[in-house]
Amino acid sequence: MGSVMQVVFDAASLGSLYALGALGIALIFGVMRLVNFAHGDVIAACVFVLLWPSVDAVAIVFAGNLPWFLLVPFVLAMGAALSVASEVVVFRRFRNANPATMMIASFALGFVIRYFLLMLYSSRPKSISLLPTLSQPVEIMGARIPLLQVITIVVTIGVLFGLTSFLRRTRFGLEMRAAAENFTMARVLGVRANRVIMGAFALSGALAAAIALILGSQTGTANIVMGANVMLMAFIATVIGGMGSLAGAVIAGFLLGAIAVVMQVILPPDARAFRDAFVYGAVILVLIFRPQGLLTARGTKERV
Amino acid sequence: MKRVIAVLAASTCLGSAAFGDDDRIVVGFATAETGFMQAYDKPAQDAAMIRIAEINEAGGLLGKQIEVVNADTKTDRAEGAKAGLSVIDAGADIVVVSCDYDFGAPAALTAESSGLISFFLCAESIKAGIQGVGPNSFSASVLAPVQGATMAQWAYEKKEARSFYRLLDTWTEYNKGICDGFDYMLPQLADATLVGEDTFLNEDASIAAQITRIKGLPEEPDAIMLCTMMPGAVSAIKQLRAAGINSMILNGSGVDGSYWLSAVPDLSNFYTPVQGSIYGDDPNAEVTAFNAKFKEATGGDPSTQYTYPGYVMIDVWAKAVERAGTTETAAVVAELEKMNAEPTLFGPRTFTSELHHQNQARYLIVETNAGKPGVVDEWTISAPIPVADLMK
Amino acid sequence: MAPRTQRRSVALRTISTPLILAALLVAFALVAWASGSRPFNQTVIDIFLQVIFVVGLYVFVGNSGVISFGHIAFACLGGYVAAWTTIKPMMKGISMPGLPDWLMQLEIPFWAAALAGGAFAAFWALVFGAVLMRLSGIAASIATFAMLAMVNSIYSNWESVTAATSSVVGIPILRVLWPYLVAAILAVFAAWAYSISRHGLALRAARDEPTAAAASGIDIPRARLIAFVISGAIMGAGGALYAHSIGLVTPDTYYLGLTFTTLSMLVVGGMSSLSGAVLGVLILSSLIQALRWLEAGIDIGTTTFALPGGVQEIALGVVMIAILMFRPAGIMGNKELTWPTGRGNDKPGEPGETN
């Protein structure tokens, strides 16, 4: 019982990370058909805002010293701000560009952010003790689980419910959903395009910041490439979930997390190193059988 | 576009003006000045520059001042090959290449094909030498398997560790090297058992599944051999401790340094082999003096032990040049290969015509206790690891 | 479909494009040769290799309109073929002991290795393509990425055959410029020949008007598969030559970094234009090189002007964004370079103006 629960928790916490990442990508894809490759670099930047720029090996903690009730909103706000800034400065000029162009532009932007961080902080991973109380283990149903894993799962579920009710209950949410369904039509019907898109970027940035907080406290490290892996998995989850479908992205994120953890558990030692090959093989299989994704968002077929 | 090319072509001519002038002794650094590897190459290169300055102050090498030329590899393999060619064209007598075997090899290969000595700043793979690059290639550090073997034997002899768990990060050759050394040593330790093993990837966001496997063991192992490196190491260590696993953790030198310890507050029962101590408690007072000198030159203390091989490299190379009376490759290589337990600031160094690397070395053992690292012991594996075992 | 004479006239009308592109490449080679600098020579070799990769990618992406993140996997397959077939048998025995005997004993020249690399990559493109070409749009893009990640994961861990993550050294290094020039020109001509072939025209029709093309009997998955295999072959040959240019292979060389560089150069140049593919490489590579020289420092009069380290990458990203902002369809859009006196419809941009 205990060990099964442990695996379930492992899968759920990894899946939560991917799901949060996939949501961030799907939100932006929904409103402007942009596959935002800069998302991973926004995640990394959100961790680095806690440190004072320096190329020394020892991190100079700056905003990271704030008490948690200030630190969490601060990081979320920085994520949102960076993301909105990227829309205002860069992506706004690409409204009518084709998806490939936007994708490469977002990649170039991520490249700029990454090398900017590298110049300010050097490539050496910096250690930070972020929210250290979260590293303590707790006992749930016979499984000893780090508190952080529990919080990750709870936060993800909280974010999902919060986002759902936000999209369902508020006017802004309604506009955003309308824009995701059919942007041109929504615009004709009076949806304020720039506001909706900026809102989507702000939400996406805040989600990136949430991932940054989780990754930062889990790994204790700020590293310029730390967002890349989550971003790739999130990107895959977004596609498997059905481009533009928020619920699909979340489900696929959890699914990918579960596949990765289960592969690690069931593969024999010699094959474990090949885990990723099996995971990506599974991705191809899912795509072959459900090319439009698990849940298909209306109006997103064949745009890329 | 033609205009641009003309400008570019003109500027290269400026760059390659000096060529094959034999009155000079030139050390060429084809290392990363920007990008990911910069953080690893620069400290070792700074240490090398300190040794060069010392030699120059003492009257130079063969009566000549050592000159230095640099080219940036930008942490890119193709650029590495170009950087190697650049320093060779600028008249380098020895090509110093990146710390890491994978990133240093392209430049080392250009040196090899030009018949020059190449020296890896701190690569720890046997391929950074005769077995990979070729007969004129050396590394200034100690083979990774020696680290794994040292930790296994030391923990067995001094800490009565009997049950071991092997956790390998398959990301790099260095990590695998540590575990190879561990695998070599373990069967030689009577009644020591391997109770389990697992792999992960440095970039894995979570190693929860691997931890669950350790926790599934009937008894917590005495020691976990953790074969990994930065940045994933911090994450793995933090997650191991967060999950309540308190076994002794054995590591390679790659996790040396106190800069990351704030991430795992009050870390204890954690052991690392180092060539010299950056914590000011090295049994050799001269190492502490070097640390002070390094701080004076660069403005900061060495942040890891990987600073030291750069100093050793210039030291042994200059001795070989002095003995050979020339910088000519074959003569210097022959002198280097005669070195047997040659004393250096950071332990004895041996090179043979079979191996341009250390397959046995004196290591200091650093224990981190309640978040404070410090030297607690010194260990040399009982016999060198045979080359055949290193090549498997 | 088009009768033979008609195709010949298409060929005559469009042959100026590959000829102009080849002339540009030759010009680069001559500049490198005249400069006599070995590092610069190596830089131009890199540019030619990048031309091969981007043109290879163009054959599929440009003609089908499907973005592929996976083509560097074929370069990886080709690169390892070079390692398997050109390293001295004794060294192979040490680094890759699991190779079958006949392969272990094999030692062939670089050009044969490039051909073998291309053939091996083409075979796997056929296998993967048979499954993947049924997908379209972003699902196909992600599936190709999954293919790349699979190949990378396998090559990074298959100790006995690929030496896993360790660099495999001992590949004979080829520092002469001309073979790379010839290969790049061949790639350009192959891409051109494909794009005016029946299959290429059909695929482009399917790209622009999928419904109409399908209705007129074009088997889209099959047309895509043909492009996929040809582009896989070019990438494989390029990967093998890349191995010969630096003398080693690792799986890591052929992964995300190269994927994004290649894709970026194609999109900046103009995704659906062969001239765009080549110019994208030439312009971005020249820019990178110019920035690197600036970073290393340039003497102007008595003062040395140097950019701070790391600015090169940032500037490159900014310039790429700027180019895409002003030319969303890339520098060439979907136009090709032709003789200025030609049919006069597309005024070819002088490459010098855009740089």
mmCIF file of C-alpha atoms in Angstrom, chain A residues 36-262:
data_model
loop_
_atom_site.group_PDB
_atom_site.id
_atom_site.type_symbol
_atom_site.label_atom_id
_atom_site.label_comp_id
_atom_site.label_asym_id
_atom_site.label_seq_id
_atom_site.Cartn_x
_atom_site.Cartn_y
_atom_site.Cartn_z
ATOM 1 C CA ASN A 36 6.046 30.125 -26.831
ATOM 2 C CA PHE A 37 9.531 28.634 -26.647
ATOM 3 C CA ALA A 38 10.622 31.435 -24.346
ATOM 4 C CA HIS A 39 8.485 29.950 -21.577
ATOM 5 C CA GLY A 40 11.326 27.831 -20.207
ATOM 6 C CA ASP A 41 13.623 30.825 -20.034
ATOM 7 C CA VAL A 42 10.956 32.843 -18.252
ATOM 8 C CA ILE A 43 10.891 30.056 -15.655
ATOM 9 C CA ALA A 44 14.647 30.319 -15.190
ATOM 10 C CA ALA A 45 14.505 34.120 -15.039
ATOM 11 C CA CYS A 46 11.906 33.919 -12.267
ATOM 12 C CA VAL A 47 14.330 32.033 -10.059
ATOM 13 C CA PHE A 48 17.174 34.391 -10.815
ATOM 14 C CA VAL A 49 15.224 37.497 -9.798
ATOM 15 C CA LEU A 50 15.746 36.260 -6.240
ATOM 16 C CA LEU A 51 19.494 36.699 -6.621
ATOM 17 C CA TRP A 52 21.620 39.754 -7.032
ATOM 18 C CA PRO A 53 23.540 39.678 -10.337
ATOM 19 C CA SER A 54 27.066 38.406 -9.818
ATOM 20 C CA VAL A 55 29.307 35.919 -11.526
ATOM 21 C CA ASP A 56 30.735 34.586 -8.242
ATOM 22 C CA ALA A 57 30.102 30.981 -7.325
ATOM 23 C CA VAL A 58 28.321 31.927 -4.127
ATOM 24 C CA ALA A 59 24.866 33.265 -4.771
ATOM 25 C CA ILE A 60 24.092 36.661 -3.298
ATOM 26 C CA VAL A 61 20.544 36.233 -2.175
ATOM 27 C CA PHE A 62 18.570 39.386 -2.608
ATOM 28 C CA ALA A 63 14.806 39.168 -2.905
ATOM 29 C CA GLY A 64 15.107 35.548 -1.804
ATOM 30 C CA ASN A 65 15.360 36.768 1.783
ATOM 31 C CA LEU A 66 11.796 38.018 1.819
ATOM 32 C CA PRO A 67 9.337 36.193 4.079
ATOM 33 C CA TRP A 68 7.300 33.681 2.130
ATOM 34 C CA PHE A 69 4.084 35.704 2.079
ATOM 35 C CA LEU A 70 5.927 38.486 0.255
ATOM 36 C CA LEU A 71 8.283 36.256 -1.704
ATOM 37 C CA VAL A 72 5.605 34.210 -3.444
ATOM 38 C CA PRO A 73 3.608 37.206 -4.749
ATOM 39 C CA PHE A 74 6.850 38.931 -5.706
ATOM 40 C CA VAL A 75 7.996 36.037 -7.884
ATOM 41 C CA LEU A 76 4.550 35.604 -9.413
ATOM 42 C CA ALA A 77 4.447 39.319 -10.232
ATOM 43 C CA MET A 78 7.917 39.225 -11.764
ATOM 44 C CA GLY A 79 6.930 36.278 -13.935
ATOM 45 C CA ALA A 80 3.784 38.023 -15.082
ATOM 46 C CA ALA A 81 5.686 41.250 -15.720
ATOM 47 C CA LEU A 82 8.405 39.575 -17.772
ATOM 48 C CA SER A 83 5.844 37.679 -19.785
ATOM 49 C CA VAL A 84 3.729 40.773 -20.460
ATOM 50 C CA ALA A 85 6.856 42.679 -21.401
ATOM 51 C CA SER A 86 7.750 40.001 -23.937
ATOM 52 C CA GLU A 87 4.304 40.395 -25.489
ATOM 53 C CA VAL A 88 4.470 44.195 -25.597
ATOM 54 C CA VAL A 89 8.027 44.410 -26.895
ATOM 55 C CA VAL A 90 8.147 41.419 -29.205
ATOM 56 C CA PHE A 91 5.075 39.335 -29.844
ATOM 57 C CA ARG A 92 2.710 42.238 -30.473
ATOM 58 C CA ARG A 93 4.501 42.835 -33.783
ATOM 59 C CA PHE A 94 3.872 39.234 -34.810
ATOM 60 C CA ARG A 95 0.069 39.212 -34.604
ATOM 61 C CA ASN A 96 -0.318 38.395 -38.270
ATOM 62 C CA ALA A 97 2.804 36.335 -38.782
ATOM 63 C CA ASN A 98 2.607 32.636 -39.497
ATOM 64 C CA PRO A 99 3.086 30.232 -36.579
ATOM 65 C CA ALA A 100 6.560 29.143 -37.666
ATOM 66 C CA THR A 101 7.795 32.725 -37.676
ATOM 67 C CA MET A 102 6.300 33.366 -34.240
ATOM 68 C CA MET A 103 7.802 30.170 -32.919
ATOM 69 C CA ILE A 104 11.290 31.093 -34.089
ATOM 70 C CA ALA A 105 10.841 34.622 -32.749
ATOM 71 C CA SER A 106 9.907 33.177 -29.353
ATOM 72 C CA PHE A 107 12.892 30.900 -29.525
ATOM 73 C CA ALA A 108 15.136 33.862 -30.329
ATOM 74 C CA LEU A 109 13.643 35.755 -27.401
ATOM 75 C CA GLY A 110 14.318 32.807 -25.091
ATOM 76 C CA PHE A 111 17.867 32.762 -26.411
ATOM 77 C CA VAL A 112 18.265 36.443 -25.552
ATOM 78 C CA ILE A 113 16.876 35.936 -22.026
ATOM 79 C CA ARG A 114 19.117 32.914 -21.439
ATOM 80 C CA TYR A 115 22.312 34.613 -22.535
ATOM 81 C CA PHE A 116 21.375 37.730 -20.634
ATOM 82 C CA LEU A 117 21.092 35.632 -17.469
ATOM 83 C CA LEU A 118 24.363 33.937 -18.367
ATOM 84 C CA MET A 119 26.096 37.287 -18.656
ATOM 85 C CA LEU A 120 24.718 38.511 -15.346
ATOM 86 C CA TYR A 121 25.048 35.341 -13.305
ATOM 87 C CA SER A 122 27.517 33.059 -15.150
ATOM 88 C CA SER A 123 26.650 29.485 -16.047
ATOM 89 C CA ARG A 124 27.566 27.995 -12.705
ATOM 90 C CA PRO A 125 24.410 26.810 -10.991
ATOM 91 C CA LYS A 126 23.647 28.925 -7.955
ATOM 92 C CA SER A 127 22.297 27.486 -4.804
ATOM 93 C CA ILE A 128 19.457 29.033 -2.964
ATOM 94 C CA SER A 129 17.572 27.887 0.033
ATOM 95 C CA LEU A 130 14.098 28.688 -1.089
ATOM 96 C CA LEU A 131 11.279 27.999 1.356
ATOM 97 C CA PRO A 132 13.409 25.461 3.287
ATOM 98 C CA THR A 133 10.589 24.310 5.575
ATOM 99 C CA LEU A 134 9.032 22.609 2.565
ATOM 100 C CA SER A 135 11.792 20.013 2.467
ATOM 101 C CA GLN A 136 10.510 18.205 5.527
ATOM 102 C CA PRO A 137 8.884 14.840 4.975
ATOM 103 C CA VAL A 138 5.295 14.149 6.007
ATOM 104 C CA GLU A 139 3.474 10.852 6.368
ATOM 105 C CA ILE A 140 0.367 10.257 4.286
ATOM 106 C CA MET A 141 -1.341 6.880 4.036
ATOM 107 C CA GLY A 142 1.799 4.943 4.792
ATOM 108 C CA ALA A 143 4.005 6.906 2.420
ATOM 109 C CA ARG A 144 6.646 9.345 3.618
ATOM 110 C CA ILE A 145 6.514 12.219 1.219
ATOM 111 C CA PRO A 146 8.356 15.536 1.172
ATOM 112 C CA LEU A 147 5.978 18.299 2.118
ATOM 113 C CA LEU A 148 6.859 20.056 -1.130
ATOM 114 C CA GLN A 149 5.417 17.226 -3.221
ATOM 115 C CA VAL A 150 2.144 17.551 -1.372
ATOM 116 C CA ILE A 151 2.152 21.301 -1.790
ATOM 117 C CA THR A 152 2.967 20.997 -5.484
ATOM 118 C CA ILE A 153 -0.028 18.773 -6.014
ATOM 119 C CA VAL A 154 -2.307 20.925 -3.864
ATOM 120 C CA VAL A 155 -1.149 24.128 -5.553
ATOM 121 C CA THR A 156 -1.686 22.643 -8.996
ATOM 122 C CA ILE A 157 -5.184 21.535 -8.144
ATOM 123 C CA GLY A 158 -5.821 24.934 -6.571
ATOM 124 C CA VAL A 159 -4.558 26.724 -9.670
ATOM 125 C CA LEU A 160 -6.720 24.542 -11.888
ATOM 126 C CA PHE A 161 -9.854 25.289 -9.896
ATOM 127 C CA GLY A 162 -8.986 28.962 -9.611
ATOM 128 C CA LEU A 163 -8.305 29.261 -13.312
ATOM 129 C CA THR A 164 -11.444 27.373 -14.249
ATOM 130 C CA SER A 165 -13.664 29.574 -12.147
ATOM 131 C CA PHE A 166 -11.815 32.650 -13.373
ATOM 132 C CA LEU A 167 -12.433 31.670 -16.980
ATOM 133 C CA ARG A 168 -16.047 30.685 -16.269
ATOM 134 C CA ARG A 169 -17.178 33.403 -13.912
ATOM 135 C CA THR A 170 -15.487 36.638 -14.936
ATOM 136 C CA ARG A 171 -16.037 38.763 -17.993
ATOM 137 C CA PHE A 172 -12.341 38.691 -18.655
ATOM 138 C CA GLY A 173 -12.362 34.920 -18.556
ATOM 139 C CA LEU A 174 -15.282 34.828 -20.924
ATOM 140 C CA GLU A 175 -13.461 37.075 -23.362
ATOM 141 C CA MET A 176 -10.400 34.915 -23.110
ATOM 142 C CA ARG A 177 -12.315 31.734 -23.773
ATOM 143 C CA ALA A 178 -14.072 33.384 -26.686
ATOM 144 C CA ALA A 179 -10.741 34.479 -28.079
ATOM 145 C CA ALA A 180 -9.346 30.996 -27.687
ATOM 146 C CA GLU A 181 -12.256 29.504 -29.582
ATOM 147 C CA ASN A 182 -12.229 31.895 -32.498
ATOM 148 C CA PHE A 183 -10.066 34.939 -32.217
ATOM 149 C CA THR A 184 -11.286 36.827 -35.281
ATOM 150 C CA MET A 185 -14.912 36.286 -34.441
ATOM 151 C CA ALA A 186 -14.373 37.296 -30.822
ATOM 152 C CA ARG A 187 -12.708 40.473 -31.971
ATOM 153 C CA VAL A 188 -15.591 41.309 -34.239
ATOM 154 C CA LEU A 189 -17.928 40.777 -31.299
ATOM 155 C CA GLY A 190 -16.091 43.378 -29.231
ATOM 156 C CA VAL A 191 -13.469 41.448 -27.315
ATOM 157 C CA ARG A 192 -10.569 43.769 -26.580
ATOM 158 C CA ALA A 193 -7.795 41.811 -28.229
ATOM 159 C CA ASN A 194 -4.764 43.445 -26.674
ATOM 160 C CA ARG A 195 -6.197 43.242 -23.189
ATOM 161 C CA VAL A 196 -7.093 39.595 -23.552
ATOM 162 C CA ILE A 197 -3.715 38.699 -24.978
ATOM 163 C CA MET A 198 -1.897 40.626 -22.271
ATOM 164 C CA GLY A 199 -4.030 38.876 -19.691
ATOM 165 C CA ALA A 200 -3.094 35.517 -21.155
ATOM 166 C CA PHE A 201 0.588 36.428 -21.064
ATOM 167 C CA ALA A 202 0.302 37.640 -17.467
ATOM 168 C CA LEU A 203 -1.370 34.398 -16.396
ATOM 169 C CA SER A 204 1.149 32.337 -18.332
ATOM 170 C CA GLY A 205 4.031 34.253 -16.750
ATOM 171 C CA ALA A 206 2.595 33.756 -13.280
ATOM 172 C CA LEU A 207 2.310 30.038 -13.983
ATOM 173 C CA ALA A 208 5.950 30.024 -15.085
ATOM 174 C CA ALA A 209 6.799 31.732 -11.798
ATOM 175 C CA ALA A 210 4.878 29.083 -9.873
ATOM 176 C CA ILE A 211 6.934 26.389 -11.612
ATOM 177 C CA ALA A 212 10.059 28.368 -10.824
ATOM 178 C CA LEU A 213 9.151 28.422 -7.130
ATOM 179 C CA ILE A 214 8.475 24.698 -7.066
ATOM 180 C CA LEU A 215 11.605 23.787 -9.040
ATOM 181 C CA GLY A 216 13.687 26.224 -7.035
ATOM 182 C CA SER A 217 12.643 24.819 -3.684
ATOM 183 C CA GLN A 218 12.807 21.238 -4.908
ATOM 184 C CA THR A 219 16.259 21.409 -6.451
ATOM 185 C CA GLY A 220 17.705 24.225 -4.367
ATOM 186 C CA THR A 221 19.402 25.441 -7.491
ATOM 187 C CA ALA A 222 19.092 28.356 -9.840
ATOM 188 C CA ASN A 223 20.386 27.290 -13.204
ATOM 189 C CA ILE A 224 20.034 29.074 -16.512
ATOM 190 C CA VAL A 225 18.737 26.004 -18.311
ATOM 191 C CA MET A 226 16.471 24.801 -15.516
ATOM 192 C CA GLY A 227 13.256 25.586 -17.373
ATOM 193 C CA ALA A 228 14.174 23.840 -20.608
ATOM 194 C CA ASN A 229 13.232 20.302 -19.673
ATOM 195 C CA VAL A 230 9.890 21.232 -18.127
ATOM 196 C CA MET A 231 9.153 23.455 -21.092
ATOM 197 C CA LEU A 232 9.757 20.657 -23.603
ATOM 198 C CA MET A 233 7.565 18.236 -21.691
ATOM 199 C CA ALA A 234 4.927 20.927 -21.262
ATOM 200 C CA PHE A 235 5.028 21.646 -24.963
ATOM 201 C CA ILE A 236 4.510 17.976 -25.741
ATOM 202 C CA ALA A 237 1.704 17.815 -23.191
ATOM 203 C CA THR A 238 0.021 20.784 -24.848
ATOM 204 C CA VAL A 239 0.039 19.053 -28.212
ATOM 205 C CA ILE A 240 -1.031 15.683 -26.894
ATOM 206 C CA GLY A 241 -3.776 17.378 -24.937
ATOM 207 C CA GLY A 242 -5.081 19.035 -28.081
ATOM 208 C CA MET A 243 -3.545 22.382 -28.959
ATOM 209 C CA GLY A 244 -5.453 25.142 -27.262
ATOM 210 C CA SER A 245 -7.493 22.921 -24.984
ATOM 211 C CA LEU A 246 -6.645 23.892 -21.421
ATOM 212 C CA ALA A 247 -8.212 20.823 -19.856
ATOM 213 C CA GLY A 248 -6.462 18.595 -22.387
ATOM 214 C CA ALA A 249 -3.103 20.198 -21.599
ATOM 215 C CA VAL A 250 -3.550 19.496 -17.910
ATOM 216 C CA ILE A 251 -4.621 15.910 -18.418
ATOM 217 C CA ALA A 252 -1.739 15.275 -20.804
ATOM 218 C CA GLY A 253 0.702 16.864 -18.358
ATOM 219 C CA PHE A 254 -0.359 14.461 -15.640
ATOM 220 C CA LEU A 255 -0.269 11.595 -18.124
ATOM 221 C CA LEU A 256 3.322 12.375 -19.139
ATOM 222 C CA GLY A 257 4.389 12.620 -15.511
ATOM 223 C CA ALA A 258 2.770 9.291 -14.811
ATOM 224 C CA ILE A 259 4.394 7.614 -17.837
ATOM 225 C CA ALA A 260 7.844 8.867 -16.826
ATOM 226 C CA VAL A 261 7.501 7.699 -13.225
ATOM 227 C CA VAL A 262 5.962 4.343 -14.102
#
